[in-house]
């Protein structure tokens, strides 16, 4: 028994230490600034021409304000959201000419790449659905780089700071989520 007590004490001490250590090792991030504007740049390329825009420069460009409503490949609907961002055509204009023979390659650091044909960059040639996922003729669509969703800066979880959106003027039109590229960092004219 005399020997058992010190061992018991040691065990209790070790347990307290482990609990204390793990408690300190993984602090929960409760910083309210986590929802603030995320840093990030957008590189726009056309041949040898390369322009890097930061968040302030992007927010200084004319804004499109409308709606975004997407469906994932497995049929889950996201939205409708109020969306705010910059028109893809305005970003393309930063690096010059863009015509029928061109495509726009939009990519992200996770390796995801979506190719928009010329007509798609202008908002044409997309499949659209109503709220019951019945295909409907496409209304006017605007392709934007979104930086605000429902009035808040776009979070990393939602694909921020910059996400591609096939945006609409009304909140009742659903588009395919696959072209809503998250975490966009490069836009390249090909
Ligand atoms: N960077 C990046 N963007 C992406 C994807 C991806 O894997 N990587 N998946 C796409 C697909 S297929 C869908 S359906 C939607 C899913 O959006 P969510 O992750 O917000 O649900 O994001 C699109 N954007
Ligand atoms: Mo998807």
PDB file of N, CA, C and O in Angstrom, residues 127-187:
ATOM      1  N   UNK A 127     -26.968  25.597 -68.842  1.00  0.00           N
ATOM      2  CA  UNK A 127     -28.225  24.915 -68.539  1.00  0.00           C
ATOM      3  C   UNK A 127     -28.758  25.513 -67.242  1.00  0.00           C
ATOM      4  O   UNK A 127     -28.007  25.715 -66.284  1.00  0.00           O
ATOM      5  N   UNK A 128     -30.053  25.825 -67.217  1.00  0.00           N
ATOM      6  CA  UNK A 128     -30.654  26.409 -66.004  1.00  0.00           C
ATOM      7  C   UNK A 128     -31.900  25.619 -65.607  1.00  0.00           C
ATOM      8  O   UNK A 128     -32.556  24.988 -66.447  1.00  0.00           O
ATOM      9  N   UNK A 129     -32.204  25.663 -64.317  1.00  0.00           N
ATOM     10  CA  UNK A 129     -33.343  24.923 -63.759  1.00  0.00           C
ATOM     11  C   UNK A 129     -34.195  25.835 -62.896  1.00  0.00           C
ATOM     12  O   UNK A 129     -33.713  26.851 -62.382  1.00  0.00           O
ATOM     13  N   UNK A 130     -35.463  25.393 -62.703  1.00  0.00           N
ATOM     14  CA  UNK A 130     -36.291  26.096 -61.722  1.00  0.00           C
ATOM     15  C   UNK A 130     -36.076  25.435 -60.354  1.00  0.00           C
ATOM     16  O   UNK A 130     -35.280  24.495 -60.229  1.00  0.00           O
ATOM     17  N   UNK A 131     -36.800  25.911 -59.335  1.00  0.00           N
ATOM     18  CA  UNK A 131     -36.589  25.428 -57.965  1.00  0.00           C
ATOM     19  C   UNK A 131     -36.893  23.936 -57.802  1.00  0.00           C
ATOM     20  O   UNK A 131     -36.442  23.303 -56.842  1.00  0.00           O
ATOM     21  N   UNK A 132     -37.650  23.356 -58.763  1.00  0.00           N
ATOM     22  CA  UNK A 132     -37.943  21.916 -58.714  1.00  0.00           C
ATOM     23  C   UNK A 132     -36.953  21.117 -59.558  1.00  0.00           C
ATOM     24  O   UNK A 132     -37.173  19.933 -59.830  1.00  0.00           O
ATOM     25  N   UNK A 133     -35.881  21.786 -59.998  1.00  0.00           N
ATOM     26  CA  UNK A 133     -34.834  21.193 -60.827  1.00  0.00           C
ATOM     27  C   UNK A 133     -35.355  20.733 -62.187  1.00  0.00           C
ATOM     28  O   UNK A 133     -34.829  19.798 -62.787  1.00  0.00           O
ATOM     29  N   UNK A 134     -36.391  21.406 -62.663  1.00  0.00           N
ATOM     30  CA  UNK A 134     -36.885  21.179 -64.017  1.00  0.00           C
ATOM     31  C   UNK A 134     -36.140  22.169 -64.910  1.00  0.00           C
ATOM     32  O   UNK A 134     -36.021  23.348 -64.576  1.00  0.00           O
ATOM     33  N   UNK A 135     -35.603  21.654 -66.027  1.00  0.00           N
ATOM     34  CA  UNK A 135     -34.831  22.529 -66.909  1.00  0.00           C
ATOM     35  C   UNK A 135     -35.735  23.618 -67.486  1.00  0.00           C
ATOM     36  O   UNK A 135     -36.855  23.355 -67.908  1.00  0.00           O
ATOM     37  N   UNK A 136     -35.245  24.841 -67.468  1.00  0.00           N
ATOM     38  CA  UNK A 136     -36.007  25.978 -68.008  1.00  0.00           C
ATOM     39  C   UNK A 136     -35.100  26.764 -68.961  1.00  0.00           C
ATOM     40  O   UNK A 136     -33.881  26.712 -68.836  1.00  0.00           O
ATOM     41  N   UNK A 137     -35.693  27.500 -69.921  1.00  0.00           N
ATOM     42  CA  UNK A 137     -34.880  28.327 -70.810  1.00  0.00           C
ATOM     43  C   UNK A 137     -34.088  29.338 -69.970  1.00  0.00           C
ATOM     44  O   UNK A 137     -34.618  29.870 -68.990  1.00  0.00           O
ATOM     45  N   UNK A 138     -32.835  29.555 -70.363  1.00  0.00           N
ATOM     46  CA  UNK A 138     -31.976  30.428 -69.553  1.00  0.00           C
ATOM     47  C   UNK A 138     -32.383  31.888 -69.662  1.00  0.00           C
ATOM     48  O   UNK A 138     -32.562  32.418 -70.757  1.00  0.00           O
ATOM     49  N   UNK A 139     -32.526  32.547 -68.517  1.00  0.00           N
ATOM     50  CA  UNK A 139     -32.720  34.008 -68.502  1.00  0.00           C
ATOM     51  C   UNK A 139     -31.339  34.648 -68.693  1.00  0.00           C
ATOM     52  O   UNK A 139     -30.346  33.933 -68.798  1.00  0.00           O
ATOM     53  N   UNK A 140     -31.254  35.985 -68.695  1.00  0.00           N
ATOM     54  CA  UNK A 140     -29.930  36.614 -68.784  1.00  0.00           C
ATOM     55  C   UNK A 140     -29.043  36.158 -67.617  1.00  0.00           C
ATOM     56  O   UNK A 140     -29.486  36.162 -66.466  1.00  0.00           O
ATOM     57  N   UNK A 141     -27.823  35.740 -67.927  1.00  0.00           N
ATOM     58  CA  UNK A 141     -26.883  35.278 -66.901  1.00  0.00           C
ATOM     59  C   UNK A 141     -25.625  36.131 -66.955  1.00  0.00           C
ATOM     60  O   UNK A 141     -25.213  36.558 -68.038  1.00  0.00           O
ATOM     61  N   UNK A 142     -25.040  36.368 -65.816  1.00  0.00           N
ATOM     62  CA  UNK A 142     -23.807  37.158 -65.745  1.00  0.00           C
ATOM     63  C   UNK A 142     -22.766  36.360 -64.971  1.00  0.00           C
ATOM     64  O   UNK A 142     -23.017  35.945 -63.833  1.00  0.00           O
ATOM     65  N   UNK A 143     -21.614  36.130 -65.616  1.00  0.00           N
ATOM     66  CA  UNK A 143     -20.550  35.384 -64.937  1.00  0.00           C
ATOM     67  C   UNK A 143     -19.718  36.372 -64.135  1.00  0.00           C
ATOM     68  O   UNK A 143     -19.186  37.334 -64.688  1.00  0.00           O
ATOM     69  N   UNK A 144     -19.638  36.126 -62.844  1.00  0.00           N
ATOM     70  CA  UNK A 144     -18.895  37.044 -61.980  1.00  0.00           C
ATOM     71  C   UNK A 144     -17.891  36.303 -61.104  1.00  0.00           C
ATOM     72  O   UNK A 144     -18.005  35.095 -60.881  1.00  0.00           O
ATOM     73  N   UNK A 145     -16.934  37.068 -60.633  1.00  0.00           N
ATOM     74  CA  UNK A 145     -16.066  36.629 -59.543  1.00  0.00           C
ATOM     75  C   UNK A 145     -16.711  37.233 -58.306  1.00  0.00           C
ATOM     76  O   UNK A 145     -16.729  38.450 -58.132  1.00  0.00           O
ATOM     77  N   UNK A 146     -17.305  36.370 -57.472  1.00  0.00           N
ATOM     78  CA  UNK A 146     -18.012  36.843 -56.273  1.00  0.00           C
ATOM     79  C   UNK A 146     -17.027  37.076 -55.131  1.00  0.00           C
ATOM     80  O   UNK A 146     -16.139  36.264 -54.896  1.00  0.00           O
ATOM     81  N   UNK A 147     -17.193  38.226 -54.435  1.00  0.00           N
ATOM     82  CA  UNK A 147     -16.406  38.450 -53.212  1.00  0.00           C
ATOM     83  C   UNK A 147     -17.307  38.687 -52.008  1.00  0.00           C
ATOM     84  O   UNK A 147     -16.841  38.780 -50.882  1.00  0.00           O
ATOM     85  N   UNK A 148     -18.606  38.786 -52.250  1.00  0.00           N
ATOM     86  CA  UNK A 148     -19.556  38.968 -51.150  1.00  0.00           C
ATOM     87  C   UNK A 148     -20.759  38.064 -51.369  1.00  0.00           C
ATOM     88  O   UNK A 148     -21.286  37.977 -52.482  1.00  0.00           O
ATOM     89  N   UNK A 149     -21.179  37.370 -50.310  1.00  0.00           N
ATOM     90  CA  UNK A 149     -22.351  36.497 -50.375  1.00  0.00           C
ATOM     91  C   UNK A 149     -23.288  36.882 -49.236  1.00  0.00           C
ATOM     92  O   UNK A 149     -22.871  36.910 -48.085  1.00  0.00           O
ATOM     93  N   UNK A 150     -24.525  37.190 -49.583  1.00  0.00           N
ATOM     94  CA  UNK A 150     -25.512  37.648 -48.593  1.00  0.00           C
ATOM     95  C   UNK A 150     -24.967  38.808 -47.748  1.00  0.00           C
ATOM     96  O   UNK A 150     -25.146  38.837 -46.522  1.00  0.00           O
ATOM     97  N   UNK A 151     -24.287  39.733 -48.405  1.00  0.00           N
ATOM     98  CA  UNK A 151     -23.821  40.943 -47.736  1.00  0.00           C
ATOM     99  C   UNK A 151     -22.577  40.792 -46.891  1.00  0.00           C
ATOM    100  O   UNK A 151     -22.141  41.746 -46.248  1.00  0.00           O
ATOM    101  N   UNK A 152     -21.986  39.572 -46.875  1.00  0.00           N
ATOM    102  CA  UNK A 152     -20.783  39.335 -46.071  1.00  0.00           C
ATOM    103  C   UNK A 152     -19.623  38.931 -46.976  1.00  0.00           C
ATOM    104  O   UNK A 152     -19.839  38.249 -47.985  1.00  0.00           O
ATOM    105  N   UNK A 153     -18.386  39.309 -46.594  1.00  0.00           N
ATOM    106  CA  UNK A 153     -17.242  38.841 -47.367  1.00  0.00           C
ATOM    107  C   UNK A 153     -17.284  37.311 -47.464  1.00  0.00           C
ATOM    108  O   UNK A 153     -17.656  36.639 -46.496  1.00  0.00           O
ATOM    109  N   UNK A 154     -16.940  36.790 -48.625  1.00  0.00           N
ATOM    110  CA  UNK A 154     -17.017  35.347 -48.848  1.00  0.00           C
ATOM    111  C   UNK A 154     -15.972  34.614 -48.002  1.00  0.00           C
ATOM    112  O   UNK A 154     -14.794  34.925 -48.077  1.00  0.00           O
ATOM    113  N   UNK A 155     -16.413  33.652 -47.184  1.00  0.00           N
ATOM    114  CA  UNK A 155     -15.495  32.910 -46.316  1.00  0.00           C
ATOM    115  C   UNK A 155     -14.747  31.842 -47.110  1.00  0.00           C
ATOM    116  O   UNK A 155     -15.166  31.456 -48.200  1.00  0.00           O
ATOM    117  N   UNK A 156     -13.658  31.374 -46.530  1.00  0.00           N
ATOM    118  CA  UNK A 156     -12.871  30.312 -47.162  1.00  0.00           C
ATOM    119  C   UNK A 156     -13.730  29.066 -47.382  1.00  0.00           C
ATOM    120  O   UNK A 156     -13.649  28.417 -48.429  1.00  0.00           O
ATOM    121  N   UNK A 157     -14.566  28.750 -46.409  1.00  0.00           N
ATOM    122  CA  UNK A 157     -15.419  27.564 -46.504  1.00  0.00           C
ATOM    123  C   UNK A 157     -16.341  27.649 -47.723  1.00  0.00           C
ATOM    124  O   UNK A 157     -16.631  26.641 -48.367  1.00  0.00           O
ATOM    125  N   UNK A 158     -16.788  28.854 -48.028  1.00  0.00           N
ATOM    126  CA  UNK A 158     -17.689  29.047 -49.166  1.00  0.00           C
ATOM    127  C   UNK A 158     -16.939  29.321 -50.470  1.00  0.00           C
ATOM    128  O   UNK A 158     -17.554  29.660 -51.483  1.00  0.00           O
ATOM    129  N   UNK A 159     -15.586  29.212 -50.429  1.00  0.00           N
ATOM    130  CA  UNK A 159     -14.812  29.373 -51.668  1.00  0.00           C
ATOM    131  C   UNK A 159     -14.128  30.718 -51.787  1.00  0.00           C
ATOM    132  O   UNK A 159     -13.628  31.073 -52.852  1.00  0.00           O
ATOM    133  N   UNK A 160     -14.117  31.492 -50.678  1.00  0.00           N
ATOM    134  CA  UNK A 160     -13.514  32.817 -50.706  1.00  0.00           C
ATOM    135  C   UNK A 160     -12.003  32.778 -50.652  1.00  0.00           C
ATOM    136  O   UNK A 160     -11.425  31.739 -50.369  1.00  0.00           O
ATOM    137  N   UNK A 161     -11.352  33.901 -50.980  1.00  0.00           N
ATOM    138  CA  UNK A 161     -11.988  35.212 -51.139  1.00  0.00           C
ATOM    139  C   UNK A 161     -12.724  35.428 -52.466  1.00  0.00           C
ATOM    140  O   UNK A 161     -13.579  36.289 -52.528  1.00  0.00           O
ATOM    141  N   UNK A 162     -12.398  34.614 -53.501  1.00  0.00           N
ATOM    142  CA  UNK A 162     -13.027  34.834 -54.812  1.00  0.00           C
ATOM    143  C   UNK A 162     -13.592  33.538 -55.372  1.00  0.00           C
ATOM    144  O   UNK A 162     -12.871  32.556 -55.511  1.00  0.00           O
ATOM    145  N   UNK A 163     -14.876  33.581 -55.718  1.00  0.00           N
ATOM    146  CA  UNK A 163     -15.507  32.397 -56.295  1.00  0.00           C
ATOM    147  C   UNK A 163     -16.260  32.776 -57.568  1.00  0.00           C
ATOM    148  O   UNK A 163     -16.927  33.798 -57.638  1.00  0.00           O
ATOM    149  N   UNK A 164     -16.141  31.918 -58.561  1.00  0.00           N
ATOM    150  CA  UNK A 164     -16.886  32.086 -59.804  1.00  0.00           C
ATOM    151  C   UNK A 164     -18.361  31.809 -59.540  1.00  0.00           C
ATOM    152  O   UNK A 164     -18.692  30.850 -58.846  1.00  0.00           O
ATOM    153  N   UNK A 165     -19.222  32.625 -60.107  1.00  0.00           N
ATOM    154  CA  UNK A 165     -20.663  32.398 -59.956  1.00  0.00           C
ATOM    155  C   UNK A 165     -21.364  32.682 -61.283  1.00  0.00           C
ATOM    156  O   UNK A 165     -21.043  33.662 -61.959  1.00  0.00           O
ATOM    157  N   UNK A 166     -22.282  31.813 -61.649  1.00  0.00           N
ATOM    158  CA  UNK A 166     -23.169  32.087 -62.780  1.00  0.00           C
ATOM    159  C   UNK A 166     -24.372  32.793 -62.152  1.00  0.00           C
ATOM    160  O   UNK A 166     -25.233  32.159 -61.560  1.00  0.00           O
ATOM    161  N   UNK A 167     -24.353  34.122 -62.234  1.00  0.00           N
ATOM    162  CA  UNK A 167     -25.314  34.928 -61.480  1.00  0.00           C
ATOM    163  C   UNK A 167     -26.535  35.305 -62.316  1.00  0.00           C
ATOM    164  O   UNK A 167     -26.492  35.339 -63.545  1.00  0.00           O
ATOM    165  N   UNK A 168     -27.624  35.586 -61.589  1.00  0.00           N
ATOM    166  CA  UNK A 168     -28.897  35.928 -62.228  1.00  0.00           C
ATOM    167  C   UNK A 168     -29.458  37.223 -61.639  1.00  0.00           C
ATOM    168  O   UNK A 168     -29.015  37.679 -60.586  1.00  0.00           O
ATOM    169  N   UNK A 169     -30.452  37.775 -62.341  1.00  0.00           N
ATOM    170  CA  UNK A 169     -31.080  39.015 -61.858  1.00  0.00           C
ATOM    171  C   UNK A 169     -32.211  38.729 -60.881  1.00  0.00           C
ATOM    172  O   UNK A 169     -32.678  39.630 -60.181  1.00  0.00           O
ATOM    173  N   UNK A 170     -32.676  37.472 -60.859  1.00  0.00           N
ATOM    174  CA  UNK A 170     -33.777  37.077 -59.971  1.00  0.00           C
ATOM    175  C   UNK A 170     -33.350  35.838 -59.171  1.00  0.00           C
ATOM    176  O   UNK A 170     -32.474  35.081 -59.620  1.00  0.00           O
ATOM    177  N   UNK A 171     -33.951  35.612 -57.976  1.00  0.00           N
ATOM    178  CA  UNK A 171     -33.474  34.521 -57.112  1.00  0.00           C
ATOM    179  C   UNK A 171     -34.082  33.147 -57.400  1.00  0.00           C
ATOM    180  O   UNK A 171     -33.939  32.241 -56.588  1.00  0.00           O
ATOM    181  N   UNK A 172     -34.733  32.976 -58.554  1.00  0.00           N
ATOM    182  CA  UNK A 172     -35.486  31.737 -58.796  1.00  0.00           C
ATOM    183  C   UNK A 172     -34.858  30.824 -59.861  1.00  0.00           C
ATOM    184  O   UNK A 172     -35.503  29.890 -60.325  1.00  0.00           O
ATOM    185  N   UNK A 173     -33.619  31.093 -60.237  1.00  0.00           N
ATOM    186  CA  UNK A 173     -32.981  30.318 -61.302  1.00  0.00           C
ATOM    187  C   UNK A 173     -31.775  29.559 -60.754  1.00  0.00           C
ATOM    188  O   UNK A 173     -30.913  30.152 -60.094  1.00  0.00           O
ATOM    189  N   UNK A 174     -31.731  28.251 -61.035  1.00  0.00           N
ATOM    190  CA  UNK A 174     -30.640  27.407 -60.533  1.00  0.00           C
ATOM    191  C   UNK A 174     -29.671  27.073 -61.671  1.00  0.00           C
ATOM    192  O   UNK A 174     -30.090  26.766 -62.788  1.00  0.00           O
ATOM    193  N   UNK A 175     -28.372  27.165 -61.345  1.00  0.00           N
ATOM    194  CA  UNK A 175     -27.351  26.806 -62.335  1.00  0.00           C
ATOM    195  C   UNK A 175     -26.499  25.671 -61.774  1.00  0.00           C
ATOM    196  O   UNK A 175     -26.582  25.365 -60.575  1.00  0.00           O
ATOM    197  N   UNK A 176     -25.667  25.063 -62.632  1.00  0.00           N
ATOM    198  CA  UNK A 176     -24.870  23.923 -62.191  1.00  0.00           C
ATOM    199  C   UNK A 176     -23.650  24.367 -61.379  1.00  0.00           C
ATOM    200  O   UNK A 176     -22.854  25.180 -61.835  1.00  0.00           O
ATOM    201  N   UNK A 177     -23.511  23.783 -60.178  1.00  0.00           N
ATOM    202  CA  UNK A 177     -22.450  24.182 -59.253  1.00  0.00           C
ATOM    203  C   UNK A 177     -21.043  23.904 -59.742  1.00  0.00           C
ATOM    204  O   UNK A 177     -20.092  24.517 -59.247  1.00  0.00           O
ATOM    205  N   UNK A 178     -20.894  23.008 -60.707  1.00  0.00           N
ATOM    206  CA  UNK A 178     -19.547  22.638 -61.155  1.00  0.00           C
ATOM    207  C   UNK A 178     -18.758  23.811 -61.723  1.00  0.00           C
ATOM    208  O   UNK A 178     -17.535  23.834 -61.641  1.00  0.00           O
ATOM    209  N   UNK A 179     -19.445  24.814 -62.267  1.00  0.00           N
ATOM    210  CA  UNK A 179     -18.723  25.972 -62.811  1.00  0.00           C
ATOM    211  C   UNK A 179     -18.488  27.064 -61.765  1.00  0.00           C
ATOM    212  O   UNK A 179     -17.844  28.069 -62.055  1.00  0.00           O
ATOM    213  N   UNK A 180     -18.995  26.839 -60.566  1.00  0.00           N
ATOM    214  CA  UNK A 180     -18.796  27.814 -59.477  1.00  0.00           C
ATOM    215  C   UNK A 180     -17.436  27.555 -58.821  1.00  0.00           C
ATOM    216  O   UNK A 180     -17.360  27.127 -57.664  1.00  0.00           O
ATOM    217  N   UNK A 181     -16.360  27.839 -59.521  1.00  0.00           N
ATOM    218  CA  UNK A 181     -15.006  27.533 -59.033  1.00  0.00           C
ATOM    219  C   UNK A 181     -14.714  28.288 -57.729  1.00  0.00           C
ATOM    220  O   UNK A 181     -14.842  29.511 -57.674  1.00  0.00           O
ATOM    221  N   UNK A 182     -14.348  27.522 -56.697  1.00  0.00           N
ATOM    222  CA  UNK A 182     -14.005  28.122 -55.399  1.00  0.00           C
ATOM    223  C   UNK A 182     -12.536  28.535 -55.388  1.00  0.00           C
ATOM    224  O   UNK A 182     -11.722  27.959 -56.113  1.00  0.00           O
ATOM    225  N   UNK A 183     -12.195  29.475 -54.530  1.00  0.00           N
ATOM    226  CA  UNK A 183     -10.804  29.902 -54.258  1.00  0.00           C
ATOM    227  C   UNK A 183     -10.055  30.283 -55.540  1.00  0.00           C
ATOM    228  O   UNK A 183      -8.851  30.024 -55.677  1.00  0.00           O
ATOM    229  N   UNK A 184     -10.742  30.913 -56.490  1.00  0.00           N
ATOM    230  CA  UNK A 184     -10.115  31.259 -57.777  1.00  0.00           C
ATOM    231  C   UNK A 184      -8.875  32.126 -57.550  1.00  0.00           C
ATOM    232  O   UNK A 184      -8.933  33.134 -56.837  1.00  0.00           O
ATOM    233  N   UNK A 185      -7.747  31.717 -58.143  1.00  0.00           N
ATOM    234  CA  UNK A 185      -6.550  32.572 -58.072  1.00  0.00           C
ATOM    235  C   UNK A 185      -5.983  32.910 -59.445  1.00  0.00           C
ATOM    236  O   UNK A 185      -5.166  33.811 -59.558  1.00  0.00           O
ATOM    237  N   UNK A 186      -6.439  32.185 -60.490  1.00  0.00           N
ATOM    238  CA  UNK A 186      -5.912  32.468 -61.824  1.00  0.00           C
ATOM    239  C   UNK A 186      -7.007  32.429 -62.884  1.00  0.00           C
ATOM    240  O   UNK A 186      -7.825  31.504 -62.917  1.00  0.00           O
ATOM    241  N   UNK A 187      -7.013  33.458 -63.723  1.00  0.00           N
ATOM    242  CA  UNK A 187      -7.912  33.525 -64.860  1.00  0.00           C
ATOM    243  C   UNK A 187      -7.027  33.706 -66.082  1.00  0.00           C
ATOM    244  O   UNK A 187      -6.248  34.660 -66.155  1.00  0.00           O
TER     245      UNK A 187
END
